[in-house]
Coordinates of C-alpha atoms and ligand atoms in Angstrom, one line a residue:
M1 CA 0.0 0.0 0.0
T2 CA 1.4 3.4 -0.9
R3 CA 1.5 6.3 1.6
T4 CA 2.7 9.8 1.4
G5 CA 6.1 10.6 2.8
A6 CA 4.4 12.6 5.5
R7 CA 2.3 9.6 6.5
V8 CA 5.3 7.3 6.5
L9 CA 7.1 9.7 8.8
V10 CA 4.3 10.0 11.3
D11 CA 3.8 6.3 11.3
Q12 CA 7.5 5.9 12.2
L13 CA 7.0 8.3 15.1
V14 CA 4.1 6.1 16.3
A15 CA 6.2 3.0 15.8
H16 CA 9.0 4.5 17.9
G17 CA 6.5 5.1 20.8
V18 CA 6.1 8.8 20.4
D19 CA 3.0 9.9 22.4
T20 CA 3.6 13.7 22.5
A21 CA 5.0 16.3 20.1
F22 CA 5.5 20.0 20.4
C23 CA 5.2 22.4 17.5
V24 CA 4.6 25.7 15.9
P25 CA 2.8 24.9 12.6
G26 CA 4.2 25.9 9.2
E27 CA 2.9 25.5 5.7
S28 CA 6.3 23.9 4.8
Y29 CA 5.3 20.7 6.7
I30 CA 1.5 20.9 6.4
A31 CA 1.2 17.3 5.2
V32 CA 2.9 16.1 8.4
L33 CA 0.4 18.1 10.4
D34 CA -2.4 16.6 8.5
S35 CA -1.1 13.1 9.2
L36 CA -0.7 13.9 12.9
R37 CA -4.4 14.7 13.0
D38 CA -5.2 11.0 12.8
A39 CA -2.2 9.8 14.9
P40 CA -2.3 8.8 18.6
I41 CA 0.1 11.6 19.4
R42 CA -0.8 14.6 21.6
L43 CA 0.2 17.8 19.7
V44 CA 1.1 20.7 22.0
V45 CA 1.1 24.0 20.1
A46 CA 3.6 26.6 21.3
R47 CA 3.7 30.3 20.5
H48 CA 7.4 30.5 19.7
E49 CA 9.7 27.8 18.4
A50 CA 12.1 28.3 21.3
G51 CA 9.2 27.4 23.5
A52 CA 8.4 24.3 21.4
A53 CA 12.0 23.1 21.4
N54 CA 12.4 23.7 25.1
M55 CA 9.3 21.8 25.8
A56 CA 10.6 18.9 23.7
E57 CA 14.0 19.2 25.5
A58 CA 12.3 19.0 28.9
Y59 CA 10.2 16.1 27.7
G60 CA 13.4 14.3 26.7
K61 CA 15.0 15.0 30.0
L62 CA 12.0 13.8 31.9
T63 CA 11.2 10.6 30.0
G64 CA 14.6 9.6 28.6
R65 CA 12.9 9.3 25.2
P66 CA 13.6 11.8 22.4
G67 CA 11.4 14.9 22.7
I68 CA 9.8 15.6 19.3
C69 CA 9.6 19.2 18.0
L70 CA 8.2 20.2 14.7
V71 CA 9.0 23.6 13.2
T72 CA 8.8 25.4 9.9
R73 CA 11.7 26.2 7.6
A74 CA 14.5 28.5 8.3
P75 CA 13.0 31.1 10.7
G76 CA 11.2 28.4 12.7
A77 CA 14.4 26.3 12.8
T78 CA 16.6 29.2 13.9
H79 CA 14.0 30.2 16.6
A80 CA 14.2 26.5 17.8
A81 CA 18.0 26.6 17.9
T82 CA 18.2 27.5 21.6
G83 CA 16.3 24.4 22.6
V84 CA 18.5 22.3 20.3
Y85 CA 21.6 23.9 21.9
T86 CA 20.3 23.1 25.4
A87 CA 19.7 19.5 24.3
F88 CA 23.3 19.4 23.0
Q89 CA 24.9 20.8 26.1
D90 CA 22.6 19.0 28.5
S91 CA 23.0 15.7 26.7
T92 CA 19.2 15.3 26.1
P93 CA 17.7 13.2 23.4
L94 CA 15.7 15.4 21.0
I95 CA 14.5 15.2 17.4
L96 CA 13.8 18.4 15.6
L97 CA 11.7 17.9 12.5
V98 CA 12.0 20.9 10.2
G99 CA 10.4 21.8 6.8
Q100 CA 12.6 22.2 3.8
V101 CA 12.1 23.7 0.3
P102 CA 11.3 21.2 -2.5
R103 CA 14.3 19.3 -3.7
E104 CA 14.3 21.0 -7.2
H105 CA 14.6 24.4 -5.6
R106 CA 17.5 23.6 -3.3
G107 CA 20.6 25.6 -3.7
R108 CA 18.8 28.7 -5.1
E109 CA 18.3 30.3 -1.6
A110 CA 14.6 29.7 -2.2
F111 CA 12.1 31.2 0.2
Q112 CA 13.2 30.2 3.7
E113 CA 15.8 27.8 2.5
L114 CA 18.5 26.9 4.9
N115 CA 21.2 24.3 4.8
Y116 CA 20.5 22.5 8.1
S117 CA 23.6 20.5 8.4
D118 CA 25.6 23.7 8.1
A119 CA 23.4 25.6 10.5
F120 CA 23.0 22.9 13.1
G121 CA 26.1 20.8 12.5
A122 CA 28.0 22.2 15.5
M123 CA 25.2 21.6 18.0
T124 CA 23.7 18.3 16.9
K125 CA 24.8 14.7 16.8
L126 CA 23.3 14.4 13.3
A127 CA 21.6 16.7 10.8
I128 CA 20.0 14.8 8.0
E129 CA 17.7 15.5 5.1
A130 CA 15.2 13.1 3.5
E131 CA 15.8 12.6 -0.2
A132 CA 12.8 10.3 -0.9
P133 CA 9.6 9.3 1.0
D134 CA 10.7 5.6 1.3
Q135 CA 13.7 6.7 3.4
F136 CA 11.7 7.8 6.4
P137 CA 11.8 4.4 8.2
E138 CA 15.6 4.3 8.0
I139 CA 16.0 8.0 8.8
A140 CA 13.7 7.7 11.8
A141 CA 15.5 4.6 13.1
R142 CA 18.8 6.4 12.7
A143 CA 17.5 9.6 14.4
F144 CA 16.1 7.7 17.4
G145 CA 19.2 5.6 17.7
T146 CA 21.6 8.6 17.4
A147 CA 19.7 10.7 19.9
L148 CA 19.6 8.0 22.5
S149 CA 23.0 6.2 22.1
G150 CA 26.2 7.0 24.0
R151 CA 26.1 10.6 25.1
P152 CA 22.5 11.5 24.2
G153 CA 21.7 14.6 22.2
P154 CA 19.8 16.4 19.5
V155 CA 19.2 15.3 15.9
V156 CA 17.7 17.5 13.1
V157 CA 15.7 15.9 10.3
A158 CA 14.9 18.1 7.3
M159 CA 11.8 17.3 5.3
P160 CA 11.7 18.7 1.8
E161 CA 8.1 19.6 0.9
D162 CA 7.9 17.5 -2.2
V163 CA 9.3 14.4 -0.3
L164 CA 6.5 14.8 2.2
A165 CA 3.9 14.9 -0.6
A166 CA 5.4 12.0 -2.7
E167 CA 4.1 8.5 -2.3
A168 CA 6.0 5.4 -1.5
D169 CA 5.3 1.7 -0.8
V170 CA 7.6 1.0 2.2
E171 CA 7.5 -1.1 5.4
D172 CA 7.6 0.5 8.8
A173 CA 10.8 0.1 10.8
T174 CA 10.7 -2.0 13.9
P175 CA 12.4 -0.1 16.8
H176 CA 15.4 -1.9 18.2
P177 CA 17.0 -1.5 21.6
V178 CA 19.9 1.0 21.9
A179 CA 23.3 -0.5 22.6
R180 CA 24.7 0.4 26.0
D181 CA 28.4 0.6 27.0
V182 CA 29.1 -1.7 29.9
P183 CA 32.3 -1.4 32.0
L184 CA 35.0 -4.1 31.9
N185 CA 35.4 -6.3 35.0
G186 CA 39.0 -5.5 35.2
D187 CA 38.2 -1.7 35.4
L188 CA 35.6 -2.3 38.0
A189 CA 38.1 -4.1 40.1
R190 CA 40.5 -1.2 39.8
V191 CA 37.8 1.3 40.8
R192 CA 37.2 -0.7 43.9
E193 CA 40.9 -1.0 44.7
F194 CA 41.3 2.8 44.4
L195 CA 38.3 3.4 46.6
S196 CA 39.0 0.8 49.3
T197 CA 42.2 2.5 50.4
A198 CA 41.0 6.1 49.8
A199 CA 40.7 8.3 52.9
R200 CA 38.8 11.1 51.3
P201 CA 37.0 9.8 48.2
L202 CA 34.3 11.8 46.5
I203 CA 31.8 10.9 43.8
V204 CA 30.7 13.5 41.3
V205 CA 27.6 12.7 39.3
G206 CA 26.2 14.4 36.2
G207 CA 25.7 14.3 32.5
G208 CA 22.9 12.8 30.5
G209 CA 21.4 9.3 30.1
W210 CA 20.6 8.7 33.7
S211 CA 17.6 6.8 35.1
A212 CA 15.7 6.5 38.4
Q213 CA 17.5 3.2 38.9
A214 CA 20.9 4.8 38.4
A215 CA 20.0 7.4 41.0
E216 CA 19.0 4.7 43.4
D217 CA 22.1 2.7 42.6
V218 CA 24.5 5.6 43.3
R219 CA 22.8 6.3 46.6
A220 CA 23.0 2.6 47.7
F221 CA 26.6 2.3 46.6
A222 CA 27.7 5.5 48.2
E223 CA 25.9 4.8 51.5
A224 CA 27.3 1.3 51.7
S225 CA 30.8 2.3 50.8
V226 CA 30.8 5.4 53.0
I227 CA 31.6 7.9 50.1
P228 CA 30.1 11.3 49.8
V229 CA 28.4 12.3 46.5
A230 CA 28.3 15.8 45.0
T231 CA 26.0 16.6 42.1
S232 CA 26.9 18.7 39.1
F233 CA 25.2 21.9 38.0
R234 CA 21.5 21.4 37.6
R235 CA 21.8 17.6 38.2
Q236 CA 20.8 17.9 41.8
D237 CA 18.1 15.2 41.5
Y238 CA 20.6 12.4 40.6
I239 CA 20.6 11.3 44.2
D240 CA 18.1 11.7 47.0
N241 CA 19.3 14.8 48.8
T242 CA 18.2 13.4 52.1
S243 CA 20.7 10.5 51.8
P244 CA 23.5 10.7 54.4
S245 CA 25.9 10.5 51.5
Y246 CA 24.7 13.7 49.8
A247 CA 27.4 16.4 49.9
G248 CA 25.7 19.2 47.9
V249 CA 25.7 20.7 44.4
L250 CA 28.6 22.1 42.5
T251 CA 26.4 24.9 41.2
V252 CA 27.2 28.5 40.2
G253 CA 28.6 30.1 43.3
H254 CA 28.7 26.9 45.3
D255 CA 29.5 26.5 48.9
A256 CA 33.2 27.1 49.7
A257 CA 33.2 24.0 51.9
L258 CA 32.1 21.9 49.0
A259 CA 34.8 23.4 46.7
G260 CA 37.3 22.7 49.5
R261 CA 36.1 19.1 49.7
L262 CA 36.5 18.7 45.9
R263 CA 40.1 20.0 46.2
E264 CA 41.0 17.9 49.2
S265 CA 39.6 14.6 47.9
D266 CA 42.2 11.9 47.4
V267 CA 40.2 9.8 44.9
L268 CA 37.6 11.4 42.6
L269 CA 35.1 9.1 40.9
V270 CA 33.3 11.2 38.3
I271 CA 30.3 9.4 36.8
G272 CA 28.7 10.8 33.7
S273 CA 29.7 14.4 34.5
R274 CA 32.3 16.2 32.3
L275 CA 33.8 17.8 35.4
G276 CA 33.1 21.1 33.7
D277 CA 33.5 24.8 34.0
I278 CA 30.9 25.4 36.7
A279 CA 31.7 22.4 38.9
T280 CA 35.4 23.4 39.0
R281 CA 34.8 27.2 39.4
G282 CA 36.2 27.9 36.0
Y283 CA 38.8 25.1 36.1
T284 CA 40.4 26.6 39.3
T285 CA 39.3 24.2 42.1
L286 CA 40.9 21.5 40.0
E287 CA 43.5 22.8 37.5
P288 CA 43.8 20.8 34.2
P289 CA 45.3 18.8 32.9
R290 CA 46.8 16.9 35.9
I291 CA 45.2 17.0 39.3
P292 CA 46.9 15.7 42.5
Q293 CA 44.1 13.2 43.3
T294 CA 43.5 9.9 41.6
L295 CA 40.9 10.5 38.9
V296 CA 38.5 7.8 37.8
H297 CA 36.4 9.2 35.0
V298 CA 33.4 7.4 33.6
H299 CA 31.6 8.8 30.6
A300 CA 29.6 7.4 27.7
D301 CA 31.6 9.4 25.1
P302 CA 35.2 8.3 24.8
K303 CA 36.1 11.8 23.4
E304 CA 35.2 13.4 26.8
L305 CA 37.8 11.2 28.6
G306 CA 41.1 13.0 28.9
R307 CA 39.7 16.0 27.0
V308 CA 40.3 18.4 29.9
Y309 CA 41.6 16.3 32.9
E310 CA 44.0 13.4 32.6
P311 CA 42.3 10.4 34.3
D312 CA 44.2 7.7 36.1
L313 CA 41.5 5.3 34.9
A314 CA 39.1 6.2 32.0
I315 CA 36.0 4.1 31.6
V316 CA 33.7 4.3 28.6
A317 CA 30.3 3.4 30.0
T318 CA 26.8 4.8 30.4
S319 CA 26.1 5.8 34.0
P320 CA 23.2 3.3 34.6
E321 CA 25.3 0.4 33.3
F322 CA 28.4 1.4 35.3
L323 CA 26.4 1.8 38.5
A324 CA 24.5 -1.5 38.0
A325 CA 27.9 -3.3 37.8
L326 CA 29.6 -1.6 40.7
E327 CA 29.7 -3.6 44.0
P328 CA 30.0 -1.7 47.3
I329 CA 33.2 -1.8 49.4
D330 CA 34.0 -1.3 53.0
G331 CA 34.9 2.2 54.2
P332 CA 34.5 2.5 58.0
H333 CA 37.8 4.4 58.2
R334 CA 36.3 7.5 56.5
T335 CA 33.2 7.9 58.5
D336 CA 34.2 11.4 59.7
W337 CA 34.8 12.6 56.1
F338 CA 31.5 11.2 55.1
A339 CA 29.4 12.5 57.9
S340 CA 31.0 16.0 57.7
A341 CA 30.1 16.2 54.0
H342 CA 26.4 15.7 54.6
A343 CA 26.6 18.0 57.7
D344 CA 28.0 20.7 55.5
F345 CA 25.2 20.2 53.0
L346 CA 22.6 20.5 55.8
A347 CA 24.2 23.6 57.1
S348 CA 24.3 25.1 53.6
L349 CA 20.5 24.7 53.3
R350 CA 20.0 27.3 56.1
H351 CA 19.8 30.7 54.5
K352 CA 20.5 34.1 56.0
R353 CA 17.6 36.5 55.6
G354 CA 18.5 39.1 53.1
P355 CA 17.2 42.7 52.6
G356 CA 13.6 43.4 51.8
E357 CA 10.2 42.1 52.9
L358 CA 10.3 39.1 50.7
D359 CA 13.2 36.7 50.8
V360 CA 13.6 34.0 48.1
G361 CA 15.4 31.9 50.7
D362 CA 12.2 31.9 52.8
V363 CA 10.2 31.0 49.7
M364 CA 12.5 28.0 48.9
Q365 CA 12.4 26.9 52.5
H366 CA 8.6 26.9 52.4
L367 CA 8.6 24.9 49.1
R368 CA 11.2 22.5 50.6
E369 CA 8.9 21.8 53.5
R370 CA 5.6 22.0 51.7
L371 CA 6.0 20.2 48.4
P372 CA 5.7 16.4 48.1
A373 CA 8.9 14.5 47.1
D374 CA 7.6 14.0 43.5
A375 CA 6.9 17.7 42.8
L376 CA 8.8 19.1 39.8
L377 CA 10.7 22.4 39.9
T378 CA 11.8 24.1 36.7
N379 CA 13.8 27.3 36.1
G380 CA 15.7 29.2 33.5
A381 CA 18.7 31.4 34.1
G382 CA 19.4 34.4 36.4
N383 CA 20.6 35.1 39.9
Y384 CA 17.3 34.0 41.4
T385 CA 18.3 30.4 40.5
V386 CA 21.1 30.6 43.0
W387 CA 18.4 30.4 45.8
C388 CA 16.5 27.7 43.9
H389 CA 19.5 25.5 43.7
R390 CA 21.0 26.2 47.1
F391 CA 17.9 26.1 49.3
Y392 CA 15.8 23.2 47.9
A393 CA 16.3 19.5 48.5
F394 CA 15.5 17.2 45.7
R395 CA 14.4 13.7 46.6
R396 CA 13.4 11.9 43.4
Y397 CA 15.1 11.5 40.1
R398 CA 13.9 14.0 37.5
T399 CA 12.2 16.5 39.8
Q400 CA 14.6 19.2 38.6
L401 CA 14.2 20.5 35.1
A402 CA 16.8 23.2 34.5
P403 CA 19.1 24.2 31.6
C404 CA 22.7 23.2 32.2
S405 CA 23.3 25.4 29.1
G406 CA 22.2 28.4 31.2
A407 CA 19.6 29.5 28.6
M408 CA 17.0 32.0 29.8
G409 CA 13.4 31.2 28.9
Y410 CA 13.6 27.5 29.7
G411 CA 11.4 27.3 32.9
I412 CA 7.9 27.8 31.6
P413 CA 8.2 25.5 28.5
A414 CA 9.8 22.9 30.8
A415 CA 6.9 23.3 33.3
I416 CA 4.4 22.8 30.5
A417 CA 6.2 19.6 29.3
A418 CA 6.4 18.4 32.9
K419 CA 2.7 18.8 33.4
V420 CA 1.9 17.0 30.1
V421 CA 4.0 14.0 31.2
H422 CA 2.9 14.0 34.9
P423 CA -0.5 15.7 35.1
E424 CA -1.0 14.4 38.7
R425 CA 2.1 16.0 40.1
T426 CA 2.7 19.5 41.3
V427 CA 4.8 21.6 38.9
V428 CA 6.4 24.9 40.0
C429 CA 8.4 27.1 37.6
I430 CA 10.6 29.7 39.2
S431 CA 11.5 32.5 36.9
G432 CA 13.2 35.9 37.0
D433 CA 11.5 39.0 35.6
G434 CA 13.9 39.1 32.7
D435 CA 13.7 35.4 32.2
F436 CA 9.9 35.3 32.3
L437 CA 9.5 37.6 29.4
M438 CA 11.5 35.4 27.1
S439 CA 8.9 32.6 27.2
G440 CA 6.0 33.9 29.4
H441 CA 3.7 34.0 26.4
E442 CA 3.7 30.2 26.6
L443 CA 1.2 30.6 29.4
A444 CA -1.2 30.7 26.4
A445 CA -0.1 27.1 25.7
A446 CA -0.6 26.1 29.4
V447 CA -4.1 27.6 29.4
Q448 CA -5.0 26.0 26.1
E449 CA -3.8 22.6 27.2
E450 CA -5.3 23.1 30.7
L451 CA -2.1 22.6 32.5
P452 CA -2.2 24.0 36.0
I453 CA 1.4 25.0 36.5
V454 CA 2.4 27.5 39.1
V455 CA 4.9 30.2 38.0
L456 CA 6.8 32.3 40.5
V457 CA 8.2 35.4 39.0
V458 CA 11.1 36.8 41.1
N459 CA 10.8 40.5 40.2
N460 CA 13.8 42.6 41.0
G461 CA 13.3 45.0 38.1
M462 CA 16.6 44.1 36.3
Y463 CA 18.7 41.6 34.5
G464 CA 20.2 40.9 37.9
T465 CA 23.0 38.6 37.0
I466 CA 24.4 41.0 34.5
R467 CA 24.0 43.9 36.9
M468 CA 26.0 41.9 39.5
H469 CA 28.8 41.4 37.0
Q470 CA 28.6 45.1 36.1
E471 CA 29.0 46.1 39.7
R472 CA 32.0 43.7 40.1
L473 CA 33.8 44.9 37.0
F474 CA 32.6 48.4 36.5
P475 CA 31.2 49.5 39.9
G476 CA 28.4 52.0 39.6
R477 CA 28.3 52.0 35.8
V478 CA 24.9 50.6 35.2
V479 CA 23.9 50.1 31.6
G480 CA 21.5 47.9 29.7
T481 CA 20.4 46.0 32.8
E482 CA 17.5 48.0 34.2
L483 CA 14.0 46.8 33.3
V484 CA 10.7 48.6 33.1
N485 CA 8.3 45.6 33.5
P486 CA 4.7 45.1 32.7
D487 CA 2.1 44.3 35.3
F488 CA 2.8 40.5 35.5
T489 CA -0.4 39.5 37.2
A490 CA -2.5 41.5 34.7
W491 CA -0.6 39.8 31.9
A492 CA -1.3 36.4 33.5
R493 CA -5.0 37.2 33.8
A494 CA -5.1 38.3 30.2
F495 CA -4.1 34.8 29.3
G496 CA -6.8 33.3 31.5
A497 CA -4.4 32.4 34.2
Y498 CA -4.6 33.3 37.9
G499 CA -2.3 36.2 39.0
E500 CA -1.4 37.6 42.4
V501 CA 1.4 39.8 43.8
V502 CA 3.3 38.7 46.9
L503 CA 5.1 41.4 48.8
R504 CA 6.2 39.7 52.1
S505 CA 7.7 36.3 52.9
E506 CA 5.0 35.5 55.4
D507 CA 2.3 36.0 52.8
F508 CA 3.8 33.5 50.4
P509 CA 2.4 30.2 51.9
D510 CA -1.2 31.3 51.6
A511 CA -0.7 32.8 48.2
F512 CA 0.9 29.6 47.0
E513 CA -2.1 27.5 48.3
R514 CA -4.5 29.9 46.5
A515 CA -2.4 29.4 43.3
L516 CA -2.6 25.6 43.7
A517 CA -6.3 25.6 44.5
E518 CA -7.1 27.5 41.2
R519 CA -6.4 24.3 39.2
R520 CA -5.4 26.4 36.2
P521 CA -2.1 28.1 35.3
A522 CA -1.2 30.6 38.0
L523 CA 1.4 33.2 38.4
L524 CA 2.7 34.7 41.6
E525 CA 4.8 37.8 41.2
L526 CA 7.3 37.9 44.1
R527 CA 8.5 41.5 44.5
V528 CA 12.0 41.4 45.9
D529 CA 14.5 44.1 46.9
P530 CA 17.0 44.7 44.1
E531 CA 19.7 44.8 46.8
A532 CA 19.1 41.1 47.4
I533 CA 21.3 40.1 44.5
T534 CA 22.9 36.9 46.0
P535 CA 22.2 35.0 49.2
R536 CA 25.5 36.2 50.5
Q537 CA 26.1 39.7 49.4
T538 CA 24.0 42.7 48.6
L539 CA 24.4 44.8 45.4
S540 CA 25.8 47.7 47.5
E541 CA 28.3 45.4 49.2
I542 CA 29.5 44.1 45.8
R543 CA 29.8 47.6 44.5
A544 CA 31.7 48.9 47.6
E545 CA 34.0 45.9 47.5
A546 CA 34.8 46.4 43.8
S547 CA 35.2 50.2 44.2
A548 CA 37.7 49.6 47.0
Q549 CA 39.6 47.2 44.9
H550 CA 39.6 49.5 41.9
L551 CA 40.8 52.4 44.1
G552 CA 43.4 50.1 45.6
S553 CA 44.7 49.1 42.2
A554 CA 44.6 52.7 40.9
S555 CA 46.7 54.0 43.8
G556 CA 48.9 50.9 44.2
Ligands
LIG601 C1 19.1 33.3 26.2 C2 20.0 34.0 27.1 N1 20.2 35.4 26.9 C3 21.0 36.1 27.8 C4 21.6 35.4 28.8 C5 22.6 36.2 29.8 N2 21.9 36.4 31.1 C6 22.2 35.5 32.1 S1 21.3 35.8 33.4 C7 20.6 37.2 32.8 C8 19.7 38.0 33.5 C9 18.5 37.3 34.1 O1 17.6 38.2 34.6 P1 16.4 37.8 35.5 O2 15.6 36.7 34.8 O3 15.6 39.0 35.8 O4 17.0 37.2 36.7 P2 17.9 37.9 37.9 O5 19.3 37.7 37.5 O6 17.5 39.3 37.9 O7 17.5 37.2 39.1 C10 21.0 37.4 31.4 C11 20.6 38.5 30.6 C12 21.4 34.1 29.0 N3 22.0 33.3 30.0 N4 20.6 33.4 28.1
LIG602 MG1 15.6 40.1 37.5

């Protein structure tokens, strides 16, 4: 039986188990839309392609299956690029299906023509274009396999318009399991050898391709072997934070005690993480290429091993497979090191109240105590995230959806995807005032899809992160960072969402209950003092400190 290329493609999505796709429609792939109409796939319509791609990225993070995003030719694709980049940096499986001009017009710079392998080559694992309708089964199998295998990541599939319309008689692909990299027994024995004699071992977890079982396995291994575990930036949910082995997160501006612990460790077992820029405070806590401690580095991509730090033992393995194979060892001689690591984490959860009537630390403390273990927290980028990451305790795998890429505008699309996947769970997005306006319009998608997410907008009237850097480097010289904001709650109401302003910490708990009780998308605008720029230092303190240094260096 013959089918159009569009139908063949959609049938492959169904065959690969796709249940949800995120899109902004375009006439360039209208035949695919038509085929989706009859498919058992929920289509979530975003208002901007960055939103659609970020939703698909969050879906990929949450489920471990490729998020599917459909966008129109060039402008749709370039809008979606931010989500693709986040999938790349965050190692998330994602497939971007993008329209393309008919084959016979290619190379003429036809209307909205773009060479996708050129444009996306540096931020995807594969960018491929269909040449004939009967290729879709093979292309889809390759796209799913590539997105999921090794270090997961994004794939772009371009769909020339005439290929979608043409007919073919072709069989559907049968999805096959993805090959996993398993550690060698000899290497596992050496890991155990290193760890059994270590006095101050530390495990650092991160990267993509994890699972709830892997999170459970690392907790069980670390507790039984008396080894503390630190998580990497925005991978805080890779171990139950209430585990006595949890030592905290190597986030932006992380605790000095944790940085000290990373430096003082004698054996470092890095699982899945690239031991990157943020975890090492710009490669200063640990200076590449050779570090004093014994480094065991486990990663699914052999190209990441030895790329920055020279490991004593390099193991190519996916994190779940590595952890499933790792047997615990005895470690009673390091009980003090172990206990003090978790004690440091518990101490770092206590915040000092900052300036202003509403303190984001108070809000996070309330959420920590109020939310069930399976609630999902999402965020984008900005200084407000420092409070989110420092003062919350994640208990279940994939309760944190946050961009390791540091892309603003991620939180709301991610919250939408989270609520699509887990309608029964509480989903809270925390956003900054700058961050919110990069994707706040996706509240329309949340209202349309009837997804009762709660959005907290931390409003300090500025692009706070950049202002902080300004005060550090050019004290007092404010430029390009002040924001005149709209009335956020009126904006929320205009979309059909609930909106309320919160001015004081003590008013937050009741406002949060009202937001939850609405059972529709809700926004709480948290007005904070712009002085409260970090949990540790105010804006004025940063400015004064920088001015003194500048004066000092001018006179000295
Ligand atoms: C897409 C994108 N554009 C710009 C930046 C640079 N940037 C990082 S944080 C930030 C300001 C965020 O402001 P806001 O959301 O209000 O949070 P605040 O820092 O004030 O808490 C900017 C502009 C970025 N990380 N991502
Ligand atoms: Mg701000």
